[in-house]
PDB file of C-alpha atoms in Angstrom:
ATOM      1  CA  UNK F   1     117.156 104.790  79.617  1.00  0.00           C
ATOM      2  CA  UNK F   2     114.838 102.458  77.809  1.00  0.00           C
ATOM      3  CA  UNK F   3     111.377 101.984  78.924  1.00  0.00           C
ATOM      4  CA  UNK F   4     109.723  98.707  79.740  1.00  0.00           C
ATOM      5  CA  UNK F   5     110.449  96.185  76.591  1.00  0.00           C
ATOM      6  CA  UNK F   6     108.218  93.444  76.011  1.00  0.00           C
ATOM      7  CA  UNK F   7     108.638  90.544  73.110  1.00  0.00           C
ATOM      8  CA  UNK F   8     107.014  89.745  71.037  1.00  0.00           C
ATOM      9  CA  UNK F   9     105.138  92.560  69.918  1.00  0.00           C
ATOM     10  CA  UNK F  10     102.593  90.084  68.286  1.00  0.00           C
ATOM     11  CA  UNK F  11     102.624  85.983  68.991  1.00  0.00           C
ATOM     12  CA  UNK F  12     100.648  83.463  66.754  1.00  0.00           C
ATOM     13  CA  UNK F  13      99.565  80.248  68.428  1.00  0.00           C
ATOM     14  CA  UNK F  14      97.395  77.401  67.680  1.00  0.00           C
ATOM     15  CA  UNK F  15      95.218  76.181  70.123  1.00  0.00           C
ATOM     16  CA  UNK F  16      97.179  73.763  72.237  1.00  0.00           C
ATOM     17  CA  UNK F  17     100.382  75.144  71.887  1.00  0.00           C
ATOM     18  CA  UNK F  18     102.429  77.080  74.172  1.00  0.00           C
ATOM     19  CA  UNK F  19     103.469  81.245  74.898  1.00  0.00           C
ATOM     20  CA  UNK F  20     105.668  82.904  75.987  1.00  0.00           C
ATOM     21  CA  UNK F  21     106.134  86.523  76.815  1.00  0.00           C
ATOM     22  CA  UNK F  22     108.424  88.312  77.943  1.00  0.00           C
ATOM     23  CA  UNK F  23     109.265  91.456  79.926  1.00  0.00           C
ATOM     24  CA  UNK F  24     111.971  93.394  80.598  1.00  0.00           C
ATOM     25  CA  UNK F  25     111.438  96.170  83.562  1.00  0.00           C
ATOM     26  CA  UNK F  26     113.225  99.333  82.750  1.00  0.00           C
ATOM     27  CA  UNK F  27     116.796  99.922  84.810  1.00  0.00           C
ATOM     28  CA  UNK F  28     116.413  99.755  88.412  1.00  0.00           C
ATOM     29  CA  UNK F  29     113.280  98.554  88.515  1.00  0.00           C
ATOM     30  CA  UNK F  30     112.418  95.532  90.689  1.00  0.00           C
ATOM     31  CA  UNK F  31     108.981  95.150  90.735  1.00  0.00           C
ATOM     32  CA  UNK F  32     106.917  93.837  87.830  1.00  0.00           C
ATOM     33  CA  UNK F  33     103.464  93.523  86.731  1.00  0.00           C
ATOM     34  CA  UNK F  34     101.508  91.645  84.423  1.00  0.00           C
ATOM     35  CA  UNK F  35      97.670  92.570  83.039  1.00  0.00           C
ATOM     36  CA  UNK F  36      95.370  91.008  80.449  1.00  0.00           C
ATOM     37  CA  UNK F  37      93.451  93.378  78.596  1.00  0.00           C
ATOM     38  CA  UNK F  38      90.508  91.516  76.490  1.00  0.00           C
ATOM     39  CA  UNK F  39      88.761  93.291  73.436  1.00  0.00           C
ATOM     40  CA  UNK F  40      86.828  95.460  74.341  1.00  0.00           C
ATOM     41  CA  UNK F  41      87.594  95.510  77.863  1.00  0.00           C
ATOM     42  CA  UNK F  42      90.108  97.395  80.252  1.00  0.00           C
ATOM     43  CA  UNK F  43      93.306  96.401  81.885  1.00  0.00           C
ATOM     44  CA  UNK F  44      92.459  93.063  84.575  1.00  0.00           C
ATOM     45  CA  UNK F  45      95.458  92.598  87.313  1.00  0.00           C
ATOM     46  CA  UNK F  46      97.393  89.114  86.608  1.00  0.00           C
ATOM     47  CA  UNK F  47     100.327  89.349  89.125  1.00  0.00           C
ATOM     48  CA  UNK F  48     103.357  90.915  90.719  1.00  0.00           C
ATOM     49  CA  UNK F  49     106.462  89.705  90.818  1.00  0.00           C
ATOM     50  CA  UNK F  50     109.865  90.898  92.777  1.00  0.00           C
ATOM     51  CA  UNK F  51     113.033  89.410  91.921  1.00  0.00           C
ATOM     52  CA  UNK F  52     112.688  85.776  92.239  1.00  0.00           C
ATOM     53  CA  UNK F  53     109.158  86.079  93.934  1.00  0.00           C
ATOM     54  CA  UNK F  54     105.883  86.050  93.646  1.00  0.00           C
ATOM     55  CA  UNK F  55     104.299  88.353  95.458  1.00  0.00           C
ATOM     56  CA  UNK F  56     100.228  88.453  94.171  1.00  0.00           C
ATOM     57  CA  UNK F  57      99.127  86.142  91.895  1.00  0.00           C
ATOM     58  CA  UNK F  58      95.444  86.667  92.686  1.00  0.00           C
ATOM     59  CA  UNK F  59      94.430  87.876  89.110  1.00  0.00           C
ATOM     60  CA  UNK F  60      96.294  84.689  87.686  1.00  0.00           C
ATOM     61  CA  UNK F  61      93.264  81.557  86.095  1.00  0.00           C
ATOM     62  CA  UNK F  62      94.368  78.688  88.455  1.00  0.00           C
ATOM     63  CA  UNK F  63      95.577  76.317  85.443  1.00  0.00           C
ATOM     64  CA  UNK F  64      98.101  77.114  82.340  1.00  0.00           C
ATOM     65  CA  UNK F  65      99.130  79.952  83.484  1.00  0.00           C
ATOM     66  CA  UNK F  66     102.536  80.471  85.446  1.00  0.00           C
ATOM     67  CA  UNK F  67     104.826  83.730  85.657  1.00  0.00           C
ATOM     68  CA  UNK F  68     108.698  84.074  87.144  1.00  0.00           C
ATOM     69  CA  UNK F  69     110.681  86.781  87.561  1.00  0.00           C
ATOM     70  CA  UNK F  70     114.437  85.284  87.737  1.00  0.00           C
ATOM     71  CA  UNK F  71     117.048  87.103  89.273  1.00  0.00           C
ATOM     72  CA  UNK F  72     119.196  87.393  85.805  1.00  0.00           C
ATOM     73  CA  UNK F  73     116.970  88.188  82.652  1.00  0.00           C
ATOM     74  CA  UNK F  74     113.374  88.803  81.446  1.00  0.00           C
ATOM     75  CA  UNK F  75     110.203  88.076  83.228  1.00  0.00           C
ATOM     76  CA  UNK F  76     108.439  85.464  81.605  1.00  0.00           C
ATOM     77  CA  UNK F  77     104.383  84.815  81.376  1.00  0.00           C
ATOM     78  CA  UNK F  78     103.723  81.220  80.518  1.00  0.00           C
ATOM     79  CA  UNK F  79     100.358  79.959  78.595  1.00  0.00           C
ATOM     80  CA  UNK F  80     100.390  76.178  78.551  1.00  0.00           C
ATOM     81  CA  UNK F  81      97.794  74.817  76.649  1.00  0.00           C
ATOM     82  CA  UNK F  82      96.755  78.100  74.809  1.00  0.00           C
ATOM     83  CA  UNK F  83      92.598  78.671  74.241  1.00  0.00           C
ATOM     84  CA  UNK F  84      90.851  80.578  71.645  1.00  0.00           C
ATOM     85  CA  UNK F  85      90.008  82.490  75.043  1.00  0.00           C
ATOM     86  CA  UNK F  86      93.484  83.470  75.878  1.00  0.00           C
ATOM     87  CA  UNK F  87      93.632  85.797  72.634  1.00  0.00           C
ATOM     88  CA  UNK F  88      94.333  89.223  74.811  1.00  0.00           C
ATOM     89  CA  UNK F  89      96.653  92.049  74.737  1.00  0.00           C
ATOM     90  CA  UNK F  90      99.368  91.215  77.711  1.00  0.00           C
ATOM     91  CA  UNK F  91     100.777  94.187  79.573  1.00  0.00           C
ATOM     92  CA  UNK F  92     103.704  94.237  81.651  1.00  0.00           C
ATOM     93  CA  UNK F  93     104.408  97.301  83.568  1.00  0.00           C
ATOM     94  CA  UNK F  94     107.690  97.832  86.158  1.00  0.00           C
ATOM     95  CA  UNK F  95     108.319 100.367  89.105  1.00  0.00           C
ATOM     96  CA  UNK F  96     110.999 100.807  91.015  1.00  0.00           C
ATOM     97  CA  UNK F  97     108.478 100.083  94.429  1.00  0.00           C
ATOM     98  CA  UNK F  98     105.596  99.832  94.906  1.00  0.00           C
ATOM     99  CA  UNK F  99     103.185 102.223  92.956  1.00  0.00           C
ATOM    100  CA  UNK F 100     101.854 103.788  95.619  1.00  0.00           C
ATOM    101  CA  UNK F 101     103.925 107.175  95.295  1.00  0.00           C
ATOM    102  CA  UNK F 102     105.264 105.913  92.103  1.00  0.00           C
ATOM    103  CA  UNK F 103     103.974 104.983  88.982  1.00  0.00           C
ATOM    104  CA  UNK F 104     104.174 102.125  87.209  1.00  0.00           C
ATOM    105  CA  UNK F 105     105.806 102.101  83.264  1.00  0.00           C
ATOM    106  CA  UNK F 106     103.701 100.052  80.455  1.00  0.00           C
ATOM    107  CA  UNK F 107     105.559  98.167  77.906  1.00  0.00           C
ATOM    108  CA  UNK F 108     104.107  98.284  74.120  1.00  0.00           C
ATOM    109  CA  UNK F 109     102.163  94.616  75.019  1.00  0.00           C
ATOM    110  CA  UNK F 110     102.209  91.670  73.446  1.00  0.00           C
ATOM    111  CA  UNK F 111      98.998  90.670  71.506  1.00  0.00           C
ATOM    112  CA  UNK F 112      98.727  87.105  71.567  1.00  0.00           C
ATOM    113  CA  UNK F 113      96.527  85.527  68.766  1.00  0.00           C
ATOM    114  CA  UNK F 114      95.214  82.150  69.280  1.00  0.00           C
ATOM    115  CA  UNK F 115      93.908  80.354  66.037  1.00  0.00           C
TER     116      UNK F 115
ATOM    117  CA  UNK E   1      85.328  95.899  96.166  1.00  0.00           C
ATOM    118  CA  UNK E   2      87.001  98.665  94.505  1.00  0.00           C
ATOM    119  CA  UNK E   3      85.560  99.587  91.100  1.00  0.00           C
ATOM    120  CA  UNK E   4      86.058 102.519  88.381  1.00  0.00           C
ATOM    121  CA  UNK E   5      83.414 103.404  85.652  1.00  0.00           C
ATOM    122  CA  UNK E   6      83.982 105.013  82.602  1.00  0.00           C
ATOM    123  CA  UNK E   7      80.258 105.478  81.526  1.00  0.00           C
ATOM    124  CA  UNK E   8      81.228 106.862  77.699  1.00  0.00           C
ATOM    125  CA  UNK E   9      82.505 104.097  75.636  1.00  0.00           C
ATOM    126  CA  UNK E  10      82.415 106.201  72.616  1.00  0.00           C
ATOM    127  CA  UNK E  11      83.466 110.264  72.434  1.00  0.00           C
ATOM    128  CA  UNK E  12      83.197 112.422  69.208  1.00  0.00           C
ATOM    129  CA  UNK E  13      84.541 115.774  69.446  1.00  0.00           C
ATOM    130  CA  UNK E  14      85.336 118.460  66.704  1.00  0.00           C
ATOM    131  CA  UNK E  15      88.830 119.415  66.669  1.00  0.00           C
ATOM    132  CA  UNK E  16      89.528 122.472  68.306  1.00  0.00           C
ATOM    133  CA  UNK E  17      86.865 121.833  71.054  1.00  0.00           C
ATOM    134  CA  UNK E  18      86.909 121.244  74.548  1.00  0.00           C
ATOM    135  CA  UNK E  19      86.887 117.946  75.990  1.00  0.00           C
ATOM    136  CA  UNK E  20      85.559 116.061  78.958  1.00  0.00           C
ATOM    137  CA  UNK E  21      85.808 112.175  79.759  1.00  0.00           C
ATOM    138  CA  UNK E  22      83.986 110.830  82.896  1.00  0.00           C
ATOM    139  CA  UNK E  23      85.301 108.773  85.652  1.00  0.00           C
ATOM    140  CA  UNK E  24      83.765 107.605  88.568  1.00  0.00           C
ATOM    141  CA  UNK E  25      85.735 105.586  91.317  1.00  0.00           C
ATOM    142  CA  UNK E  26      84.582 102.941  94.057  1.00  0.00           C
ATOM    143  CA  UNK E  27      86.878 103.126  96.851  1.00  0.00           C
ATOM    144  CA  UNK E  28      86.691 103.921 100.758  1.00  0.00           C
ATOM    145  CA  UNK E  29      89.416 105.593 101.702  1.00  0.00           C
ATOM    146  CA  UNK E  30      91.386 108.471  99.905  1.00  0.00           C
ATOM    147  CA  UNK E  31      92.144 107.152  96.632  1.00  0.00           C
ATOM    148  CA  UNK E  32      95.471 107.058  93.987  1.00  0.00           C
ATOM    149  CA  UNK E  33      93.717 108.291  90.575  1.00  0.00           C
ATOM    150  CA  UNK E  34      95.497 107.972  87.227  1.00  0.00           C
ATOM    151  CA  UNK E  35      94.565 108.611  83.574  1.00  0.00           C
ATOM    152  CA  UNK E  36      96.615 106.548  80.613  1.00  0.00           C
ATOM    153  CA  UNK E  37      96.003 107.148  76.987  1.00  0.00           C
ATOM    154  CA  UNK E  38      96.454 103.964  74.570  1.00  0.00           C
ATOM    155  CA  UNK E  39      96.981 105.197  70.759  1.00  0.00           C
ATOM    156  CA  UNK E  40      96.047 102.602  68.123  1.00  0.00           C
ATOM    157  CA  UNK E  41      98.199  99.366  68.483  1.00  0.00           C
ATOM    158  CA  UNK E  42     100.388 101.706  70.835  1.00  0.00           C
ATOM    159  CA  UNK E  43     101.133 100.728  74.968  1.00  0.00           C
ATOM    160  CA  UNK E  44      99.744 102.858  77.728  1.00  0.00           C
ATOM    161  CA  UNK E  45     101.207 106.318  78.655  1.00  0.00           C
ATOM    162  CA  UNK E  46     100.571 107.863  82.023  1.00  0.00           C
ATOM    163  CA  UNK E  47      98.657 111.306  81.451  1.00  0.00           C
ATOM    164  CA  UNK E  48      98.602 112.377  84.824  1.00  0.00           C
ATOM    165  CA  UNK E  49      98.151 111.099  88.261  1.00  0.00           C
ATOM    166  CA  UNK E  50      96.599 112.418  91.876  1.00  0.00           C
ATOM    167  CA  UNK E  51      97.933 111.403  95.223  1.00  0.00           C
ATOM    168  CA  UNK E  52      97.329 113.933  97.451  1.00  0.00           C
ATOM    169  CA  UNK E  53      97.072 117.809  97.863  1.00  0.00           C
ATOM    170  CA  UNK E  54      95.892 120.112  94.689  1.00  0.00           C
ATOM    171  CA  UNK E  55      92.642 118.748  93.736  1.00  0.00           C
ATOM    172  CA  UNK E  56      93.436 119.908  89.838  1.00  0.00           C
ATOM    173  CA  UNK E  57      96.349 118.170  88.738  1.00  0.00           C
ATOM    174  CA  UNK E  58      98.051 118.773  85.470  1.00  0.00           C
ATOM    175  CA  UNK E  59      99.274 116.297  83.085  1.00  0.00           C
ATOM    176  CA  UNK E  60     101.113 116.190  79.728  1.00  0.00           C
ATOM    177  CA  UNK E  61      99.624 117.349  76.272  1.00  0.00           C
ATOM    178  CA  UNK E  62      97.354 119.543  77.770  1.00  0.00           C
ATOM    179  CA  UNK E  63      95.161 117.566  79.649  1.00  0.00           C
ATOM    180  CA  UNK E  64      93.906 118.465  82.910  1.00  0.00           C
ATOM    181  CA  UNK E  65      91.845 116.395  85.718  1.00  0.00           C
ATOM    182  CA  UNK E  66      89.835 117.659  88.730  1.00  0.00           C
ATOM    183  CA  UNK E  67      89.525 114.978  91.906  1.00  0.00           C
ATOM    184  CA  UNK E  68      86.068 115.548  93.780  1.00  0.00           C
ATOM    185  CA  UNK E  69      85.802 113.219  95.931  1.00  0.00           C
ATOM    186  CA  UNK E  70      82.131 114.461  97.150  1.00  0.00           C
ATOM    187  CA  UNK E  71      81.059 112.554  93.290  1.00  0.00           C
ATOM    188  CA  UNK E  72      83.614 110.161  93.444  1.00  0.00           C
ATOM    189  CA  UNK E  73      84.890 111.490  90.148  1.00  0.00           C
ATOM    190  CA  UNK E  74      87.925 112.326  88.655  1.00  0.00           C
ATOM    191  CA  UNK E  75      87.317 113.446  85.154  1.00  0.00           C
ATOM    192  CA  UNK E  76      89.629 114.205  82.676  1.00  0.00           C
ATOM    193  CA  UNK E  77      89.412 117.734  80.598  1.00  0.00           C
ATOM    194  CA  UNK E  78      91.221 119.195  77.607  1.00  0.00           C
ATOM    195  CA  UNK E  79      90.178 122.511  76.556  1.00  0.00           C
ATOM    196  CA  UNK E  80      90.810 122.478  72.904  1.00  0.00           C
ATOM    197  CA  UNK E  81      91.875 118.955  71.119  1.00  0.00           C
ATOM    198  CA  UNK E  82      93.720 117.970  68.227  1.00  0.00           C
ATOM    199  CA  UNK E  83      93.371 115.187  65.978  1.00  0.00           C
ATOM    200  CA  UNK E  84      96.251 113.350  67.396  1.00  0.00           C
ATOM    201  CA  UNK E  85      94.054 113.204  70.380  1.00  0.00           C
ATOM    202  CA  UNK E  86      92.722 110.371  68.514  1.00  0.00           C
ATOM    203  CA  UNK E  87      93.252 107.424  71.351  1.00  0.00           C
ATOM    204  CA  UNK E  88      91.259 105.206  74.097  1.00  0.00           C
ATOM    205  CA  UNK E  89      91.695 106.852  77.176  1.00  0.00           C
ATOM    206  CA  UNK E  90      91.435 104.778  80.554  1.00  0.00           C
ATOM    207  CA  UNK E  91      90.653 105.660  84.353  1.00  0.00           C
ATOM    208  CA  UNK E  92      92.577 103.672  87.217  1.00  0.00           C
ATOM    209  CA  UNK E  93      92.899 103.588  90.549  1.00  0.00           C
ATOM    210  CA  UNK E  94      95.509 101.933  93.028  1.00  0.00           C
ATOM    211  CA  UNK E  95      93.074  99.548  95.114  1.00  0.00           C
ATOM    212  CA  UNK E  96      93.651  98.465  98.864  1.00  0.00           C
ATOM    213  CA  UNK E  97      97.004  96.062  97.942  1.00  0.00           C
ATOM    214  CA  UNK E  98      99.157  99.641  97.036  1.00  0.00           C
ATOM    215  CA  UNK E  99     100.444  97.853  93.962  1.00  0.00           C
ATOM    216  CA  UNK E 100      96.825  96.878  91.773  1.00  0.00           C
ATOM    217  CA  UNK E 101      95.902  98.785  89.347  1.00  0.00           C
ATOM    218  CA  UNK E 102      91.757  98.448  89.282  1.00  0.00           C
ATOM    219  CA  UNK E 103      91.385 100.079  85.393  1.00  0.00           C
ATOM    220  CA  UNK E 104      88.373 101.208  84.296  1.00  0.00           C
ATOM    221  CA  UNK E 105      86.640  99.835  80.259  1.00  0.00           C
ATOM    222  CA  UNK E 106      88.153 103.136  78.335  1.00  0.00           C
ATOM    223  CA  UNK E 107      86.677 105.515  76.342  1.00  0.00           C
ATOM    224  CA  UNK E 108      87.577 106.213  72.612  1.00  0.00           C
ATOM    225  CA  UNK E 109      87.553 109.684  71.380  1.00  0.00           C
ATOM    226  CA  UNK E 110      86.985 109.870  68.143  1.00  0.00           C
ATOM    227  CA  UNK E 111      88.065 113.587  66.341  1.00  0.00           C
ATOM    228  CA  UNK E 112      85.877 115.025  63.421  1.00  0.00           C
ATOM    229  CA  UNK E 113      88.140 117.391  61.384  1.00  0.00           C
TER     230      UNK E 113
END
């Protein structure tokens, strides 16, 4: 059973550009997660995501950023626009309900680099 | 607002010696604890987790934690490490949504051989 896989394992953008991550949850999971980890800095909530729903996106900045979780595939985190400021570690972590009684499973991340 | 400290940002131990990292939670009602260890360029993997019940819970690789909830701590303890031990090491703690994770800054422990 694979874990949690997340691509790319590294991502290069200029400033302006766009990113995309993804996220696959392990098998027969159906909720997702996505965190931000800065340098220096722990793990900061982004959102959760059921199957074709967003559940929380509290922990989400207001503009650029956009997540789905289709019903077929990956989920996706979007970066429109990409800032020196969005170079960060992204985590995506899956469960098959709710963590509470569970845990959640971490993917490798995805460090994003913005030049 | 639910918080979690990690007061050490920095740990050097000698291999072979015991081990303590300090966490201290924010949270009013009975709290789900966690510990995850991040290696160098590595994800996170859960160490070990409290719920409920047993107030010493054991994890993998040896490491042990103790929840008191009359400090608000639940620190994490190894009683001899190894250099592979070499990792950042963070706190967490399920906050009042059930899902959020509220993660604490980490602590790197450093082994001297």
């Amino acid at each position: 059973n694979a874990g949690v896989m997340q691509n790319p394992r590294h991502l290069v953008r200029r400033r302006g550009q766009e990113a995309r991550l993804r996220c696959s949850p392990m098998k027969g999971h159906s909720h997702v997660y996505w965190y931000r980890q800065l340098p220096e800095e722990g793990l900061k909530f982004m959102v959760y995501l059921q199957k074709e729903n967003i559940i929380d996106e509290s922990g989400m900045p207001k503009e650029r950023f956009s997540a789905e979780f289709p019903k077929e595939g990956p989920s996706i985190l979007r970066i429109q626009q990409v800032v020196r400021g969005d170079s960060a570690a992204y985590f995506c972590a899956s469960s098959p309900s709710t963590p509470e009684g569970t845990e959640a499973f971490f993917g490798q991340g995805t460090r994003l680099t913005v030049v | 607002a639910q918080s979690v400290t990690q007061p050490d940002i920095h740990i050097t131990v000698s291999e072979g010696a015991s081990l303590e990292l300090r966490c201290n939670y924010s949270y009013g009602a009975t709290p789900y604890l966690f510990w995850y260890v991040q290696s160098p360029g590595q994800g996170l993997q859960l160490l070990l987790k409290y719920f409920s019940g047993d107030t010493l819970v054991q994890g993998i690789k040896g490491f042990e934690a103790e929840f008191k909830r009359s400090q608000s701590s639940f620190n994490l303890r190894k009683p001899s490490v190894h250099w592979s031990d070499a990792a950042e090491y963070f706190c967490a703690v399920v906050g009042v949504s059930n899902y959020q994770l509220i993660w604490g800054a980490g602590t790197k422990l450093i082994i001297k051989p």
